[in-house]
């Protein structure tokens, strides 16, 4: 297949995100011809933010390449500046970030930044390790149910820290962290990351059992190893960290961020709804095996290549049942895309959410578009319809907004997505990238053929 050039790919000046997007921003989508061409995925948001936090462990100059140009990275940069660091895009390569960490940092993550995104809680571990104390406001972020920090607090306490939640802040202190065996009740990504970063400065050996195994965890482990930390068991559910009792032996390093598997899944879902053939450049098949197997079961052809993932989709997919599970299972972030694909597939599929039970808010928006979906606690029963209907809908979070854009590719008439600023928190240029594949999609105010509210 001859691929079309990616005219709208998110790598030029127009794709630079703004940290304060207007809540009135809209994405307007219409169905059109099948998708065709290639699109490149940037570094993973869920890794980039944690690597930025990990730089606080040691003084020095860092260069992080393949960094996504998204709002959440801008917010983490604000946080690092608030504690005393310098953070700038490399003028010669804007996909690279230069971070200078001073000899002394202020271990306080202020509420006015923290409340805007949940990943900010991972500053707790590295600040505690570096300074012996840390204060982080309870985090905000996407609204899809409670995600308590109990495992973070309990795990750090087992390393010898005193951790209290006072007046909306997590306050931790530990003159000396001590190695210990920590068994997580659930393979929490955030708790694993915080414990990893704290343990590199603990005195003695720390063993984290039932650790998360996501590719983003592996990326953090490799980064810490590059800084001189002794981390073993990488990729397994038991991580072993031999700490030196201080962060003074760690040093700054350069690192390339692992590709974003959730963004890759978004483009595969768009193909599944619109049909066609695309190459998702940079995507790692080995990071998405179970999802790719599920898409194959639905009727897509998925091929892992050195350049990325090539995929072909027929006009209409078949329904399947699927569940979200900790890695290597299907990520909860992929569920909105699976539900959207099932909404126009042939037959009935059941999607089970095993991680965040409140994450079905976008279903009401899909119903506005004519989707036949029933939810019951952790389950969504999706009866596919031949075609959705364009409608005004609202993006409640990053992935919901992207999923509604995908749904619009299979709808009769225009779909107008409000609160689309959420999407920029996790995507460099979703609209431009889909447009480069032939999708009829744009950012702007609705025109005269928008359906009435």
Short mmCIF file of C-alpha atoms in Angstrom, two decimals:
data_model
loop_
_atom_site.label_atom_id
_atom_site.label_comp_id
_atom_site.label_asym_id
_atom_site.label_seq_id
_atom_site.Cartn_x
_atom_site.Cartn_y
_atom_site.Cartn_z
CA UNK A 1 0.00 0.00 0.00
CA UNK A 2 1.31 3.44 -0.86
CA UNK A 3 0.93 5.64 2.18
CA UNK A 4 -0.14 9.26 2.03
CA UNK A 5 2.00 11.94 3.66
CA UNK A 6 0.90 12.92 7.12
CA UNK A 7 -0.01 16.53 6.33
CA UNK A 8 -1.66 17.03 9.68
CA UNK A 9 0.69 15.12 11.96
CA UNK A 10 1.29 16.65 15.35
CA UNK A 11 4.93 17.64 14.91
CA UNK A 12 4.88 21.24 13.73
CA UNK A 13 4.40 24.52 15.56
CA UNK A 14 0.62 24.36 15.16
CA UNK A 15 0.52 21.27 17.36
CA UNK A 16 2.08 22.92 20.38
CA UNK A 17 -0.44 22.56 23.23
CA UNK A 18 -1.42 25.33 25.55
CA UNK A 19 -1.63 24.66 29.27
CA UNK A 20 -4.87 26.63 29.59
CA UNK A 21 -7.23 25.58 26.78
CA UNK A 22 -10.61 27.21 26.42
CA UNK A 23 -13.41 25.03 27.73
CA UNK A 24 -15.48 26.09 24.70
CA UNK A 25 -13.15 24.35 22.24
CA UNK A 26 -14.95 21.85 20.06
CA UNK A 27 -14.02 18.99 17.77
CA UNK A 28 -16.31 18.54 14.77
CA UNK A 29 -16.35 15.13 13.05
CA UNK A 30 -18.19 13.69 10.07
CA UNK A 31 -18.01 10.24 8.55
CA UNK A 32 -16.20 9.97 5.25
CA UNK A 33 -13.99 7.69 3.21
CA UNK A 34 -11.93 4.84 4.70
CA UNK A 35 -8.71 5.84 6.46
CA UNK A 36 -5.44 5.46 4.62
CA UNK A 37 -1.84 6.43 5.26
CA UNK A 38 0.55 6.55 8.19
CA UNK A 39 0.61 8.33 11.51
CA UNK A 40 3.32 8.43 14.16
CA UNK A 41 2.82 8.08 17.90
CA UNK A 42 4.93 10.12 20.31
CA UNK A 43 6.23 9.08 23.72
CA UNK A 44 3.81 7.74 26.31
CA UNK A 45 2.16 10.31 28.56
CA UNK A 46 2.01 7.76 31.37
CA UNK A 47 5.78 7.31 31.19
CA UNK A 48 6.90 10.84 30.39
CA UNK A 49 5.31 12.35 33.50
CA UNK A 50 6.91 9.78 35.82
CA UNK A 51 10.35 10.19 34.25
CA UNK A 52 10.07 13.93 34.79
CA UNK A 53 9.27 13.30 38.45
CA UNK A 54 12.22 10.91 38.78
CA UNK A 55 14.68 13.63 37.76
CA UNK A 56 14.13 15.14 41.22
CA UNK A 57 16.18 12.29 42.68
CA UNK A 58 19.53 13.77 41.67
CA UNK A 59 21.10 17.09 40.80
CA UNK A 60 22.17 17.58 37.21
CA UNK A 61 21.09 18.13 33.61
CA UNK A 62 18.70 15.65 31.98
CA UNK A 63 17.57 15.29 28.40
CA UNK A 64 14.34 13.36 27.80
CA UNK A 65 13.64 12.67 24.13
CA UNK A 66 10.47 11.49 22.39
CA UNK A 67 8.52 13.59 24.89
CA UNK A 68 4.91 14.19 23.86
CA UNK A 69 3.93 17.84 23.37
CA UNK A 70 0.80 17.68 25.49
CA UNK A 71 -0.78 19.75 28.24
CA UNK A 72 -0.02 17.25 31.02
CA UNK A 73 3.71 17.49 30.25
CA UNK A 74 3.37 21.29 30.46
CA UNK A 75 1.69 20.90 33.85
CA UNK A 76 4.41 18.60 35.16
CA UNK A 77 6.97 21.12 33.92
CA UNK A 78 5.16 23.79 35.98
CA UNK A 79 5.41 21.54 39.02
CA UNK A 80 9.14 20.95 38.54
CA UNK A 81 9.70 24.68 38.19
CA UNK A 82 7.69 25.25 41.38
CA UNK A 83 10.12 23.05 43.32
CA UNK A 84 13.15 24.81 41.84
CA UNK A 85 14.03 23.15 38.52
CA UNK A 86 14.54 24.62 35.07
CA UNK A 87 12.51 22.92 32.32
CA UNK A 88 12.72 23.85 28.62
CA UNK A 89 12.06 22.33 25.24
CA UNK A 90 15.21 21.72 23.22
CA UNK A 91 15.18 24.51 20.58
CA UNK A 92 16.76 22.15 18.04
CA UNK A 93 14.34 19.29 18.77
CA UNK A 94 11.04 20.23 20.37
CA UNK A 95 10.27 16.58 21.06
CA UNK A 96 13.09 16.68 23.63
CA UNK A 97 12.91 18.24 27.10
CA UNK A 98 15.88 19.62 29.02
CA UNK A 99 15.56 19.55 32.80
CA UNK A 100 18.13 21.10 35.13
CA UNK A 101 17.74 19.98 38.75
CA UNK A 102 19.54 22.15 41.32
CA UNK A 103 21.45 21.05 44.39
CA UNK A 104 18.50 22.04 46.58
CA UNK A 105 14.82 21.69 45.77
CA UNK A 106 11.71 22.73 47.69
CA UNK A 107 9.80 19.48 48.39
CA UNK A 108 6.31 20.98 48.15
CA UNK A 109 3.94 20.37 45.22
CA UNK A 110 1.40 23.21 45.34
CA UNK A 111 -2.33 22.62 45.10
CA UNK A 112 -3.01 25.05 42.25
CA UNK A 113 -1.02 22.82 39.87
CA UNK A 114 -1.57 19.42 41.47
CA UNK A 115 -5.36 19.65 41.38
CA UNK A 116 -5.26 19.79 37.58
CA UNK A 117 -3.82 16.32 36.95
CA UNK A 118 -3.57 13.08 38.90
CA UNK A 119 -0.04 12.02 37.92
CA UNK A 120 1.33 14.72 40.22
CA UNK A 121 1.14 12.30 43.17
CA UNK A 122 4.30 10.56 41.92
CA UNK A 123 6.38 13.51 43.11
CA UNK A 124 5.88 12.16 46.62
CA UNK A 125 8.42 9.31 46.34
CA UNK A 126 11.34 11.16 44.73
CA UNK A 127 10.96 14.28 46.92
CA UNK A 128 10.83 12.15 50.06
CA UNK A 129 13.90 10.21 48.93
CA UNK A 130 15.86 13.36 48.06
CA UNK A 131 14.86 15.67 50.91
CA UNK A 132 13.63 13.42 53.71
CA UNK A 133 10.26 15.16 53.53
CA UNK A 134 7.57 15.93 50.99
CA UNK A 135 4.20 17.66 50.78
CA UNK A 136 1.89 16.95 47.86
CA UNK A 137 -1.69 18.18 47.60
CA UNK A 138 -4.20 15.41 47.00
CA UNK A 139 -4.30 15.11 43.20
CA UNK A 140 -7.04 15.97 40.73
CA UNK A 141 -7.28 14.81 37.12
CA UNK A 142 -9.87 12.94 35.09
CA UNK A 143 -13.23 12.38 36.72
CA UNK A 144 -14.00 8.68 36.48
CA UNK A 145 -14.34 7.46 40.02
CA UNK A 146 -12.21 7.41 43.16
CA UNK A 147 -8.62 6.23 42.98
CA UNK A 148 -7.35 6.44 46.56
CA UNK A 149 -3.70 6.92 47.48
CA UNK A 150 -3.91 4.38 50.31
CA UNK A 151 -1.37 2.01 48.74
CA UNK A 152 1.10 4.85 48.21
CA UNK A 153 0.77 5.87 51.86
CA UNK A 154 0.96 2.34 53.25
CA UNK A 155 3.93 1.37 51.08
CA UNK A 156 5.97 4.42 52.02
CA UNK A 157 5.14 3.83 55.69
CA UNK A 158 6.59 0.32 55.37
CA UNK A 159 9.82 1.94 54.18
CA UNK A 160 9.92 3.88 57.45
CA UNK A 161 8.20 7.10 56.44
CA UNK A 162 5.60 8.90 58.48
CA UNK A 163 2.77 9.77 56.12
CA UNK A 164 -0.31 11.79 57.07
CA UNK A 165 -3.13 13.35 55.11
CA UNK A 166 -3.64 16.81 56.61
CA UNK A 167 -5.89 19.58 55.28
CA UNK A 168 -5.95 18.11 51.79
CA UNK A 169 -2.20 17.47 51.64
CA UNK A 170 -0.17 14.28 51.80
CA UNK A 171 2.69 15.04 54.20
CA UNK A 172 5.55 12.57 54.44
CA UNK A 173 8.80 12.59 56.37
CA UNK A 174 11.63 10.12 56.89
CA UNK A 175 15.12 11.05 58.09
CA UNK A 176 16.22 7.67 56.69
CA UNK A 177 14.17 5.31 54.53
CA UNK A 178 14.82 1.63 55.21
CA UNK A 179 14.52 -1.27 52.79
CA UNK A 180 11.55 -3.56 53.37
CA UNK A 181 9.29 -6.08 51.69
CA UNK A 182 6.13 -4.40 50.44
CA UNK A 183 3.21 -6.44 49.14
CA UNK A 184 0.74 -4.39 47.12
CA UNK A 185 -2.91 -5.37 47.47
CA UNK A 186 -3.33 -4.56 43.78
CA UNK A 187 -0.68 -3.98 41.09
CA UNK A 188 -1.15 -0.21 41.23
CA UNK A 189 0.95 1.64 38.67
CA UNK A 190 1.21 4.83 40.72
CA UNK A 191 2.05 3.06 43.98
CA UNK A 192 4.69 0.93 42.24
CA UNK A 193 6.27 4.07 40.77
CA UNK A 194 6.33 5.98 44.04
CA UNK A 195 7.81 3.02 45.91
CA UNK A 196 10.43 2.44 43.20
CA UNK A 197 11.65 6.02 43.37
CA UNK A 198 11.65 6.12 47.17
CA UNK A 199 13.39 2.75 47.47
CA UNK A 200 16.47 3.78 45.47
CA UNK A 201 17.40 5.98 48.45
CA UNK A 202 16.40 3.48 51.17
CA UNK A 203 19.11 1.79 53.17
CA UNK A 204 19.19 -1.89 52.21
CA UNK A 205 17.03 -4.06 50.00
CA UNK A 206 13.42 -3.31 49.11
CA UNK A 207 11.22 -5.98 47.52
CA UNK A 208 7.97 -4.88 45.89
CA UNK A 209 5.65 -7.86 45.43
CA UNK A 210 2.64 -7.72 43.12
CA UNK A 211 4.24 -4.76 41.37
CA UNK A 212 2.68 -3.30 38.24
CA UNK A 213 4.24 -4.58 35.00
CA UNK A 214 3.16 -1.97 32.45
CA UNK A 215 5.67 -0.93 29.76
CA UNK A 216 5.76 2.47 31.43
CA UNK A 217 7.01 0.82 34.66
CA UNK A 218 9.79 -0.85 32.68
CA UNK A 219 10.65 2.53 31.18
CA UNK A 220 10.98 4.06 34.65
CA UNK A 221 13.14 1.15 35.81
CA UNK A 222 15.49 1.61 32.84
CA UNK A 223 15.70 5.33 33.57
CA UNK A 224 16.55 4.69 37.23
CA UNK A 225 19.18 2.15 36.19
CA UNK A 226 20.65 4.80 33.89
CA UNK A 227 20.91 7.09 36.93
CA UNK A 228 22.89 4.40 38.75
CA UNK A 229 20.11 2.79 40.80
CA UNK A 230 20.29 -0.97 41.37
CA UNK A 231 16.93 -2.31 40.22
CA UNK A 232 16.37 -5.95 39.24
CA UNK A 233 13.37 -8.04 38.28
CA UNK A 234 12.43 -5.51 35.61
CA UNK A 235 9.33 -6.72 33.78
CA UNK A 236 8.34 -9.16 36.53
CA UNK A 237 5.75 -8.80 39.28
CA UNK A 238 8.52 -8.74 41.92
CA UNK A 239 10.93 -5.82 41.81
CA UNK A 240 14.11 -5.73 43.90
CA UNK A 241 15.82 -2.44 44.67
CA UNK A 242 19.14 -2.38 46.49
CA UNK A 243 19.30 1.11 47.94
CA UNK A 244 22.43 2.87 49.13
CA UNK A 245 20.69 4.89 51.82
CA UNK A 246 21.14 8.16 49.91
CA UNK A 247 20.48 9.79 46.54
CA UNK A 248 24.00 11.26 46.42
CA UNK A 249 25.34 8.37 44.35
CA UNK A 250 22.73 8.89 41.63
CA UNK A 251 23.50 11.02 38.57
CA UNK A 252 21.60 12.68 35.75
CA UNK A 253 21.13 10.83 32.47
CA UNK A 254 19.53 11.03 29.02
CA UNK A 255 16.59 8.83 28.06
CA UNK A 256 14.11 8.26 25.21
CA UNK A 257 10.49 7.78 26.28
CA UNK A 258 8.72 4.56 25.30
CA UNK A 259 5.99 4.98 22.60
CA UNK A 260 2.41 5.65 23.72
CA UNK A 261 0.39 2.45 23.38
CA UNK A 262 -2.89 4.20 24.27
CA UNK A 263 -2.52 6.73 21.47
CA UNK A 264 -1.68 3.85 19.13
CA UNK A 265 -4.85 2.08 20.28
CA UNK A 266 -6.84 5.23 19.50
CA UNK A 267 -5.77 5.22 15.87
CA UNK A 268 -6.44 1.49 15.56
CA UNK A 269 -9.94 2.08 16.94
CA UNK A 270 -10.50 4.91 14.45
CA UNK A 271 -9.57 2.50 11.68
CA UNK A 272 -11.93 -0.11 13.14
CA UNK A 273 -14.85 2.32 12.91
CA UNK A 274 -13.99 3.99 9.59
CA UNK A 275 -12.37 0.95 7.86
CA UNK A 276 -9.29 1.17 5.62
CA UNK A 277 -5.57 0.49 6.05
CA UNK A 278 -3.00 2.44 8.07
CA UNK A 279 0.48 2.18 9.53
CA UNK A 280 0.87 3.38 13.12
CA UNK A 281 4.54 4.31 13.13
CA UNK A 282 6.46 3.78 16.35
CA UNK A 283 3.78 1.60 17.95
CA UNK A 284 5.09 -1.47 19.78
CA UNK A 285 3.14 -4.64 19.02
CA UNK A 286 4.76 -6.38 21.99
CA UNK A 287 3.23 -3.74 24.30
CA UNK A 288 -0.27 -4.33 22.89
CA UNK A 289 -0.49 -8.05 22.21
CA UNK A 290 -3.79 -8.81 23.95
CA UNK A 291 -5.49 -5.74 22.51
CA UNK A 292 -4.23 -6.63 19.04
CA UNK A 293 -5.50 -10.18 19.52
CA UNK A 294 -8.94 -8.82 20.45
CA UNK A 295 -8.99 -6.54 17.40
CA UNK A 296 -8.03 -9.51 15.24
CA UNK A 297 -10.96 -11.44 16.72
CA UNK A 298 -13.19 -8.55 15.67
CA UNK A 299 -12.08 -8.95 12.06
CA UNK A 300 -9.10 -6.59 11.73
CA UNK A 301 -5.75 -7.63 10.32
CA UNK A 302 -2.97 -6.51 12.69
CA UNK A 303 0.68 -6.93 11.73
CA UNK A 304 3.65 -5.96 13.87
CA UNK A 305 6.45 -4.50 11.74
CA UNK A 306 9.83 -2.93 12.57
CA UNK A 307 8.34 0.49 11.76
CA UNK A 308 5.24 0.00 13.88
CA UNK A 309 1.84 -1.68 13.54
CA UNK A 310 0.10 -2.06 10.19
CA UNK A 311 -3.64 -2.61 10.36
CA UNK A 312 -6.48 -3.30 7.91
CA UNK A 313 -10.16 -3.11 8.83
CA UNK A 314 -13.28 -4.16 6.88
CA UNK A 315 -16.37 -1.98 6.60
CA UNK A 316 -17.93 -3.56 9.69
CA UNK A 317 -16.37 -5.48 12.56
CA UNK A 318 -17.74 -8.41 14.57
CA UNK A 319 -18.69 -8.05 18.24
CA UNK A 320 -16.62 -9.69 21.00
CA UNK A 321 -16.56 -9.79 24.79
CA UNK A 322 -13.59 -8.20 26.56
CA UNK A 323 -12.37 -7.15 30.01
CA UNK A 324 -9.91 -4.61 31.36
CA UNK A 325 -7.16 -6.01 33.56
CA UNK A 326 -3.74 -4.96 34.86
CA UNK A 327 -0.97 -5.37 32.28
CA UNK A 328 -0.48 -7.54 30.29
CA UNK A 329 -4.28 -7.38 30.14
CA UNK A 330 -6.19 -4.77 28.16
CA UNK A 331 -5.68 -1.32 29.70
CA UNK A 332 -8.65 0.52 31.17
CA UNK A 333 -7.66 3.50 29.00
CA UNK A 334 -8.49 1.38 25.93
CA UNK A 335 -12.01 0.52 27.07
CA UNK A 336 -13.75 3.63 25.69
CA UNK A 337 -12.36 2.76 22.27
CA UNK A 338 -13.51 -0.84 22.47
CA UNK A 339 -17.01 0.22 23.51
CA UNK A 340 -17.08 2.69 20.62
CA UNK A 341 -15.98 0.04 18.13
CA UNK A 342 -18.62 -2.38 19.43
CA UNK A 343 -21.27 0.33 19.05
CA UNK A 344 -21.12 -0.09 15.26
CA UNK A 345 -20.04 -3.77 15.11
CA UNK A 346 -22.22 -6.69 14.10
CA UNK A 347 -23.76 -8.49 17.10
CA UNK A 348 -23.62 -8.01 20.86
CA UNK A 349 -20.49 -7.59 22.99
CA UNK A 350 -20.01 -7.32 26.75
CA UNK A 351 -17.24 -5.11 28.15
CA UNK A 352 -16.23 -5.60 31.80
CA UNK A 353 -14.38 -2.90 33.73
CA UNK A 354 -12.27 -4.45 36.49
CA UNK A 355 -10.23 -1.40 37.51
CA UNK A 356 -12.29 1.80 37.76
CA UNK A 357 -16.00 1.08 38.19
CA UNK A 358 -17.07 4.67 37.56
CA UNK A 359 -15.55 4.85 34.12
CA UNK A 360 -18.70 4.62 31.99
CA UNK A 361 -19.70 8.31 31.87
CA UNK A 362 -18.98 8.57 28.14
CA UNK A 363 -21.62 5.89 27.50
CA UNK A 364 -24.39 8.48 27.92
CA UNK A 365 -22.74 10.53 25.18
CA UNK A 366 -22.58 7.52 22.86
CA UNK A 367 -26.25 6.88 23.56
CA UNK A 368 -26.96 10.43 22.37
CA UNK A 369 -25.44 9.29 19.09
CA UNK A 370 -27.79 6.33 18.85
CA UNK A 371 -25.60 3.65 20.42
CA UNK A 372 -27.45 0.74 22.04
CA UNK A 373 -25.56 0.32 25.32
CA UNK A 374 -26.76 -0.89 28.73
CA UNK A 375 -24.54 -0.60 31.79
CA UNK A 376 -24.78 -2.58 35.00
CA UNK A 377 -22.13 -1.98 37.66
CA UNK A 378 -18.85 -3.15 36.04
CA UNK A 379 -20.40 -4.24 32.74
CA UNK A 380 -21.52 -2.62 29.50
CA UNK A 381 -23.64 -4.62 27.08
CA UNK A 382 -23.23 -3.17 23.59
CA UNK A 383 -25.58 -4.12 20.75
CA UNK A 384 -24.06 -2.85 17.54
CA UNK A 385 -26.01 -0.63 15.17
CA UNK A 386 -25.22 -0.22 11.49
CA UNK A 387 -24.60 3.50 11.87
CA UNK A 388 -24.54 6.10 14.63
CA UNK A 389 -26.13 9.54 14.35
CA UNK A 390 -24.11 12.72 14.72
CA UNK A 391 -25.05 14.71 17.82
CA UNK A 392 -23.71 17.33 20.24
CA UNK A 393 -21.74 15.46 22.93
CA UNK A 394 -19.35 16.31 25.74
CA UNK A 395 -15.85 15.03 26.56
CA UNK A 396 -15.61 14.23 30.27
CA UNK A 397 -11.94 13.18 30.16
CA UNK A 398 -9.03 12.57 27.80
CA UNK A 399 -9.96 9.13 26.49
CA UNK A 400 -13.69 9.80 26.43
CA UNK A 401 -13.07 12.81 24.20
CA UNK A 402 -10.88 10.79 21.85
CA UNK A 403 -13.43 7.94 21.79
CA UNK A 404 -16.22 10.35 20.83
CA UNK A 405 -14.06 11.62 17.97
CA UNK A 406 -13.65 8.01 16.85
CA UNK A 407 -17.41 7.46 17.15
CA UNK A 408 -18.03 10.44 14.90
CA UNK A 409 -16.22 8.63 12.10
CA UNK A 410 -19.08 6.12 12.06
CA UNK A 411 -21.98 8.55 12.41
CA UNK A 412 -24.43 10.01 9.92
CA UNK A 413 -24.20 13.80 10.15
CA UNK A 414 -21.83 15.97 12.19
CA UNK A 415 -20.71 15.08 15.70
CA UNK A 416 -19.80 18.15 17.77
CA UNK A 417 -17.67 17.40 20.85
CA UNK A 418 -17.56 20.14 23.47
CA UNK A 419 -15.01 20.41 26.31
CA UNK A 420 -12.52 19.07 23.78
CA UNK A 421 -9.66 20.76 25.66
CA UNK A 422 -9.41 17.55 27.71
CA UNK A 423 -8.07 15.74 24.63
CA UNK A 424 -5.00 17.97 24.48
CA UNK A 425 -3.92 16.64 27.86
CA UNK A 426 -3.04 13.31 26.27
CA UNK A 427 -2.72 13.83 22.50
CA UNK A 428 -0.29 16.03 20.59
CA UNK A 429 -2.62 16.56 17.65
CA UNK A 430 -5.46 14.03 17.50
CA UNK A 431 -7.45 16.10 15.01
CA UNK A 432 -4.52 16.73 12.67
CA UNK A 433 -3.36 13.14 12.78
CA UNK A 434 -6.81 11.74 11.97
CA UNK A 435 -7.24 14.35 9.23
CA UNK A 436 -3.93 13.24 7.70
CA UNK A 437 -5.43 9.75 7.35
CA UNK A 438 -8.41 11.12 5.46
CA UNK A 439 -10.87 11.71 8.31
CA UNK A 440 -13.29 14.64 8.06
CA UNK A 441 -12.43 16.27 11.38
CA UNK A 442 -11.52 19.75 12.53
CA UNK A 443 -11.28 22.02 15.56
CA UNK A 444 -13.53 25.06 15.79
CA UNK A 445 -16.99 26.32 16.43
CA UNK A 446 -19.93 24.39 15.07
CA UNK A 447 -21.31 25.59 11.77
CA UNK A 448 -24.89 25.91 10.64
CA UNK A 449 -25.51 22.19 10.19
CA UNK A 450 -24.81 21.34 13.83
CA UNK A 451 -27.77 19.48 15.37
CA UNK A 452 -29.66 21.46 17.95
CA UNK A 453 -28.95 21.02 21.63
#
